[in-house]
Short mmCIF file of C-alpha atoms (C1' of nucleotides) in Angstrom, two decimals:
data_model
loop_
_atom_site.label_atom_id
_atom_site.label_comp_id
_atom_site.label_asym_id
_atom_site.label_seq_id
_atom_site.Cartn_x
_atom_site.Cartn_y
_atom_site.Cartn_z
CA MET A 1 242.37 -13.46 45.18
CA ASN A 2 239.31 -11.95 47.08
CA VAL A 3 239.57 -11.08 50.20
CA SER A 4 237.37 -13.28 53.39
CA ARG A 5 235.37 -10.74 55.49
CA ASP A 6 236.77 -13.30 57.97
CA ASP A 7 240.41 -12.13 57.22
CA ALA A 8 238.94 -8.65 56.91
CA SER A 9 237.81 -8.67 60.53
CA THR A 10 241.18 -10.28 61.57
CA TRP A 11 243.28 -7.61 59.94
CA ALA A 12 240.91 -4.94 61.40
CA SER A 13 241.25 -6.14 64.76
CA TRP A 14 245.17 -5.20 64.45
CA PHE A 15 244.48 -1.75 63.47
CA ARG A 16 241.87 -1.07 65.79
CA ALA A 17 244.08 -1.79 68.61
CA LEU A 18 245.92 1.62 67.16
CA GLY A 19 242.53 3.04 67.06
CA ASP A 20 242.67 4.60 70.56
CA PRO A 21 244.60 7.99 71.67
CA THR A 22 245.26 6.42 75.35
CA ARG A 23 246.31 3.39 73.63
CA VAL A 24 248.80 5.27 71.24
CA LEU A 25 250.00 7.21 74.05
CA ILE A 26 251.05 4.25 76.21
CA LEU A 27 252.88 2.78 72.72
CA ASN A 28 254.79 6.13 72.58
CA LEU A 29 255.94 5.71 75.92
CA LEU A 30 257.23 2.19 76.03
CA ALA A 31 258.34 3.00 72.90
CA THR A 32 260.74 6.05 73.62
CA SER A 33 261.50 4.81 76.53
CA GLY A 34 263.00 2.07 75.20
CA ARG A 35 262.68 -0.09 78.84
CA ALA A 36 260.44 -2.09 80.80
CA MET A 37 258.13 0.24 82.86
CA SER A 38 255.66 -0.80 85.47
CA VAL A 39 251.55 -0.34 85.28
CA ALA A 40 252.37 2.65 87.82
CA GLU A 41 254.85 4.31 86.01
CA ILE A 42 252.07 4.39 82.81
CA VAL A 43 249.59 5.68 84.85
CA ASP A 44 251.26 8.44 86.28
CA ALA A 45 252.73 9.35 82.69
CA VAL A 46 249.42 9.18 80.65
CA ASP A 47 246.32 10.46 82.59
CA VAL A 48 244.01 7.80 83.08
CA GLY A 49 242.90 5.89 85.86
CA GLN A 50 244.93 2.33 87.05
CA SER A 51 242.35 0.07 85.74
CA THR A 52 241.89 1.98 82.33
CA VAL A 53 245.53 1.42 82.00
CA SER A 54 245.54 -2.43 82.67
CA HIS A 55 242.62 -2.53 80.78
CA HIS A 56 244.26 -1.20 77.36
CA LEU A 57 247.95 -2.78 78.17
CA LYS A 58 245.52 -6.16 78.00
CA ILE A 59 244.27 -4.90 74.41
CA LEU A 60 248.04 -4.56 73.20
CA GLY A 61 249.22 -7.49 74.85
CA ASP A 62 246.49 -9.80 73.05
CA VAL A 63 247.52 -8.11 69.82
CA GLY A 64 251.46 -8.62 70.21
CA PHE A 65 252.59 -5.01 70.30
CA VAL A 66 253.65 -5.49 74.09
CA LEU A 67 255.37 -8.08 76.19
CA VAL A 68 255.18 -8.95 79.95
CA HIS A 69 256.90 -9.65 82.69
CA ARG A 70 255.77 -10.41 85.89
CA GLU A 71 258.05 -9.76 88.97
CA GLY A 72 256.79 -9.98 92.26
CA THR A 73 253.84 -7.84 92.28
CA THR A 74 254.78 -5.85 89.60
CA SER A 75 254.52 -6.28 85.96
CA TRP A 76 257.46 -4.97 83.21
CA TRP A 77 256.01 -4.00 80.22
CA ARG A 78 257.64 -3.24 77.19
CA MET A 79 257.25 -2.92 73.25
CA ASN A 80 257.53 -6.08 71.12
CA GLU A 81 259.95 -4.48 68.59
CA GLU A 82 259.52 -7.33 66.45
CA CYS A 83 255.77 -6.36 66.04
CA LEU A 84 257.14 -2.79 65.73
CA ASP A 85 259.11 -3.92 62.34
CA CYS A 86 256.93 -6.27 60.90
CA PHE A 87 253.69 -4.67 61.42
CA PRO A 88 251.43 -4.67 58.33
CA THR A 89 251.36 -1.18 56.40
CA ALA A 90 247.89 0.20 54.61
CA ALA A 91 249.34 -0.36 51.28
CA GLU A 92 249.32 -4.54 52.14
CA LEU A 93 246.45 -3.99 54.23
CA VAL A 94 244.21 -3.10 51.55
CA MET A 95 246.12 -5.02 48.69
CA GLY A 96 244.69 -8.33 51.05
CA ARG A 97 248.52 -9.61 51.09
CA LEU A 98 248.55 -10.28 55.02
CA PRO A 99 248.74 -13.30 56.73
CA THR A 100 245.82 -14.42 58.62
CA ALA A 101 248.07 -14.73 61.96
CA ALA A 102 250.11 -12.41 63.02
CA PRO A 103 253.92 -13.13 62.17
CA TRP A 104 255.52 -11.07 65.07
CA ASP A 105 253.49 -13.31 67.37
CA GLU A 106 255.65 -16.20 68.71
CA SER A 107 253.18 -17.84 71.17
CA GLY A 108 250.34 -18.17 68.41
CA ARG A 109 248.19 -15.92 70.18
CA GLY A 110 246.59 -15.13 66.94
CA SER A 111 243.63 -17.46 65.61
CA THR A 112 245.38 -19.59 63.71
CA LEU A 113 248.50 -21.37 64.57
CA SER A 114 251.10 -19.26 62.88
CA LYS A 115 254.93 -20.70 63.12
CA LYS A 116 256.46 -17.90 60.70
CA THR A 117 253.85 -17.66 57.75
CA SER A 118 256.28 -15.45 56.02
CA ALA A 119 259.62 -13.83 57.30
CA ARG A 120 259.34 -10.39 56.29
CA SER A 121 261.60 -7.91 56.49
CA ARG A 122 261.20 -4.39 55.92
CA ARG A 123 262.97 -0.98 56.68
CA MET B 1 259.58 15.06 72.04
CA ASN B 2 256.44 14.76 73.95
CA VAL B 3 253.24 13.45 71.98
CA SER B 4 250.15 15.51 73.53
CA ARG B 5 246.91 13.67 73.72
CA ASP B 6 245.54 15.67 70.85
CA ASP B 7 248.24 14.79 68.04
CA ALA B 8 247.36 11.04 69.77
CA SER B 9 243.58 11.29 69.20
CA THR B 10 244.19 12.55 65.29
CA TRP B 11 246.74 10.09 64.41
CA ALA B 12 244.54 7.02 66.20
CA SER B 13 241.73 8.25 64.23
CA TRP B 14 243.49 7.60 61.13
CA PHE B 15 244.31 4.01 61.88
CA ARG B 16 240.63 3.36 63.39
CA ALA B 17 239.39 4.10 60.07
CA LEU B 18 241.45 0.79 59.18
CA GLY B 19 239.84 -0.56 62.46
CA ASP B 20 236.58 -2.01 60.59
CA PRO B 21 236.40 -5.06 58.62
CA THR B 22 233.81 -3.90 55.84
CA ARG B 23 236.10 -0.88 55.56
CA VAL B 24 238.94 -3.37 54.84
CA LEU B 25 236.91 -4.96 52.03
CA ILE B 26 235.50 -1.59 50.66
CA LEU B 27 239.32 -0.46 50.23
CA ASN B 28 240.01 -3.91 49.36
CA LEU B 29 237.72 -3.89 46.57
CA LEU B 30 238.73 -0.59 44.90
CA ALA B 31 242.62 -1.04 45.48
CA THR B 32 242.53 -4.50 43.58
CA SER B 33 239.79 -3.31 41.03
CA GLY B 34 241.73 -0.21 40.05
CA ARG B 35 239.26 1.91 38.98
CA ALA B 36 236.40 3.96 40.53
CA MET B 37 233.56 2.22 41.19
CA SER B 38 229.74 3.44 41.85
CA VAL B 39 228.03 2.89 45.57
CA ALA B 40 225.64 0.14 43.64
CA GLU B 41 228.95 -1.63 42.57
CA ILE B 42 230.49 -1.73 46.09
CA VAL B 43 226.76 -2.88 47.42
CA ASP B 44 226.83 -5.56 45.27
CA ALA B 45 230.58 -6.65 46.82
CA VAL B 46 230.16 -6.12 50.30
CA ASP B 47 227.34 -7.44 51.69
CA VAL B 48 225.90 -5.01 53.64
CA GLY B 49 223.13 -2.69 52.80
CA GLN B 50 223.57 0.71 50.40
CA SER B 51 223.28 3.22 53.66
CA THR B 52 225.90 1.57 55.44
CA VAL B 53 228.43 1.85 51.98
CA SER B 54 227.81 5.58 51.99
CA HIS B 55 228.33 5.64 55.51
CA HIS B 56 231.65 3.79 55.62
CA LEU B 57 232.61 5.81 52.39
CA LYS B 58 232.05 9.02 53.93
CA ILE B 59 234.17 7.91 56.92
CA LEU B 60 237.01 7.00 54.25
CA GLY B 61 237.08 10.05 52.54
CA ASP B 62 237.00 12.03 55.80
CA VAL B 63 240.33 10.46 56.70
CA GLY B 64 241.40 11.10 52.77
CA PHE B 65 241.13 7.00 51.86
CA VAL B 66 239.41 7.51 48.99
CA LEU B 67 238.31 10.52 46.37
CA VAL B 68 235.02 10.63 44.81
CA HIS B 69 233.52 12.04 41.56
CA ARG B 70 230.07 12.47 41.22
CA GLU B 71 228.67 12.68 37.94
CA GLY B 72 225.31 12.78 36.89
CA THR B 73 223.05 10.63 40.46
CA THR B 74 225.80 8.74 40.47
CA SER B 75 229.15 8.94 42.87
CA TRP B 76 232.48 7.21 41.53
CA TRP B 77 234.81 6.18 44.25
CA ARG B 78 238.29 5.34 43.70
CA MET B 79 241.57 4.94 46.32
CA ASN B 80 243.89 7.73 46.64
CA GLU B 81 247.09 6.37 46.08
CA GLU B 82 248.75 9.15 47.52
CA CYS B 83 247.31 8.25 50.89
CA LEU B 84 248.20 4.58 50.19
CA ASP B 85 252.03 5.31 49.27
CA CYS B 86 252.76 7.26 52.63
CA PHE B 87 249.83 6.27 55.29
CA PRO B 88 251.94 5.97 58.22
CA THR B 89 253.50 2.92 59.49
CA ALA B 90 252.86 1.30 63.11
CA ALA B 91 256.45 2.30 63.89
CA GLU B 92 256.21 6.14 62.92
CA LEU B 93 253.18 6.04 64.73
CA VAL B 94 254.23 5.08 68.38
CA MET B 95 257.73 6.98 68.03
CA GLY B 96 255.39 9.83 67.58
CA ARG B 97 257.17 11.09 64.44
CA LEU B 98 253.83 12.44 62.88
CA PRO B 99 252.55 15.37 61.22
CA THR B 100 249.32 16.49 62.98
CA ALA B 101 247.92 16.66 59.65
CA ALA B 102 247.65 13.75 56.74
CA PRO B 103 250.03 14.76 54.39
CA TRP B 104 248.25 12.91 51.58
CA ASP B 105 245.24 15.26 51.95
CA GLU B 106 245.23 18.06 49.00
CA SER B 107 242.44 20.08 50.14
CA GLY B 108 243.17 20.43 54.03
CA ARG B 109 240.35 18.43 55.42
CA GLY B 110 242.55 17.51 58.20
CA SER B 111 242.30 19.07 61.77
CA THR B 112 245.52 21.93 61.05
CA LEU B 113 246.34 23.15 57.79
CA SER B 114 249.28 21.14 56.54
CA LYS B 115 250.78 22.00 52.82
CA LYS B 116 253.79 19.09 53.35
CA THR B 117 254.30 19.19 56.30
CA SER B 118 257.15 16.61 55.32
CA ALA B 119 257.45 15.10 52.05
CA ARG B 120 257.94 11.39 52.38
CA SER B 121 258.62 8.63 49.89
CA ARG B 122 258.95 5.20 51.08
CA ARG B 123 259.17 1.56 49.27
"C1'" DG C 1 249.41 -14.34 110.48
"C1'" DA C 2 248.69 -8.70 109.65
"C1'" DG C 3 249.82 -5.35 107.07
"C1'" DC C 4 250.94 -2.65 102.79
"C1'" DT C 5 251.75 -2.96 97.99
"C1'" DA C 6 250.95 -3.13 92.81
"C1'" DA C 7 248.16 -4.87 89.49
"C1'" DA C 8 244.31 -7.38 87.58
"C1'" DT C 9 239.33 -8.13 87.22
"C1'" DC C 10 234.52 -7.06 88.10
"C1'" DG C 11 230.82 -3.98 87.42
"C1'" DA C 12 228.46 -0.14 85.87
"C1'" DA C 13 227.88 3.72 83.41
"C1'" DT C 14 228.43 6.35 79.34
"C1'" DA C 15 229.59 7.06 75.08
"C1'" DT C 16 230.74 5.87 70.67
"C1'" DC C 17 229.77 2.29 66.46
"C1'" DG C 18 227.85 0.07 62.66
"C1'" DT C 19 223.94 -1.43 60.88
"C1'" DC C 20 219.57 -0.80 58.83
"C1'" DG C 21 214.77 0.78 56.68
"C1'" DA C 22 212.76 4.95 55.64
"C1'" DT C 23 212.98 9.21 53.50
"C1'" DG C 24 215.10 12.87 50.98
"C1'" DA C 25 217.73 14.85 46.73
"C1'" DT C 26 219.25 15.51 42.60
"C1'" DA C 27 219.85 13.98 37.84
"C1'" DG C 28 217.92 12.06 33.77
"C1'" DA C 29 214.17 10.03 30.73
"C1'" DT C 30 209.70 9.76 28.96
"C1'" DA D 1 205.52 17.25 35.01
"C1'" DT D 2 206.04 12.83 36.42
"C1'" DC D 3 208.40 8.71 37.14
"C1'" DT D 4 212.80 6.51 37.91
"C1'" DA D 5 217.20 5.18 39.47
"C1'" DT D 6 220.99 6.50 42.24
"C1'" DC D 7 222.97 8.08 46.44
"C1'" DA D 8 223.05 10.74 51.04
"C1'" DT D 9 221.37 11.27 55.15
"C1'" DC D 10 217.80 10.84 59.24
"C1'" DG D 11 216.20 8.35 63.08
"C1'" DA D 12 216.38 4.32 65.58
"C1'" DC D 13 218.40 -0.04 67.19
"C1'" DG D 14 222.14 -3.39 69.44
"C1'" DA D 15 226.86 -3.98 70.36
"C1'" DT D 16 231.25 -2.31 71.54
"C1'" DA D 17 234.21 0.18 73.88
"C1'" DT D 18 236.03 3.60 76.93
"C1'" DT D 19 236.56 4.80 81.72
"C1'" DC D 20 235.92 4.69 86.46
"C1'" DG D 21 235.54 3.22 91.19
"C1'" DA D 22 235.70 -0.56 94.13
"C1'" DT D 23 236.98 -5.19 95.12
"C1'" DT D 24 239.83 -9.26 94.52
"C1'" DT D 25 244.62 -11.81 94.32
"C1'" DA D 26 249.29 -12.32 94.76
"C1'" DG D 27 253.83 -10.85 96.79
"C1'" DC D 28 256.56 -9.27 99.99
"C1'" DT D 29 257.65 -7.12 104.74
"C1'" DC D 30 257.15 -7.00 109.69
#
DNA sequence: GAGCTAAATCGAATATCGTCGATGATAGAT
DNA sequence: ATCTATCATCGACGATATTCGATTTAGCTC
């Protein structure tokens, strides 16, 4: 029934990824464009340097918000729709009703190995 | 159609409030207890100093997650259920479909004055 | 191979954040 | 009026985060 500090840290890190304006702009760009975009395209749209964009993409990729497909020297980044669909709400977070591994993350990037802890469907 | 960096900053600040383990623990405590709690009670439950708890409560209060009622020398903090109900989802955030003032905030704490920008009801 | 392009990584500067201990403010009790 | 309890605020510190410019890595073309 009680939430451990470790669990709280994991969940907080998911929301922290959404806690930076540049990352919000990047996600908005990818989500509204509805397609994969190169780093250069993103740099053009968001007003920060290339290395900064790469850095934020890595953070978003670690959490599982975005997916990347390398093709030649260019990286194609796109939204992970599955993450968008089942990302926890604030209510679920504060009620402590969350798995400790990201359910949208197929590759087990999360700390603990998941494999479909709970197949949520909302909306 | 485009999201400004200012809007992105505002929205990011809301999610950043959920991006710290101690704040998640505090919110979970208040939400699951279902009642108002004093600072001392919260300090007992969350393993950090009193000044730290006060600091986090201020951050949560600024965003509108928690409400306070002073009575004598003690402050009674409780969840703002309205905020919990209509806090934006990740999908709404990245699609840029959010008001620039917090809809759960009655007192107009948010940057821009709101007055019911959109009466959402979810769940 | 030489040159070019795209993006990741590195190193450093700066800013922000989380935490603590100490102090200050306020209300109640003796 | 003095003491006590409760909490907010202040000042400082270390740890993180954000950003930039420079460098490196990798792929493509000639």
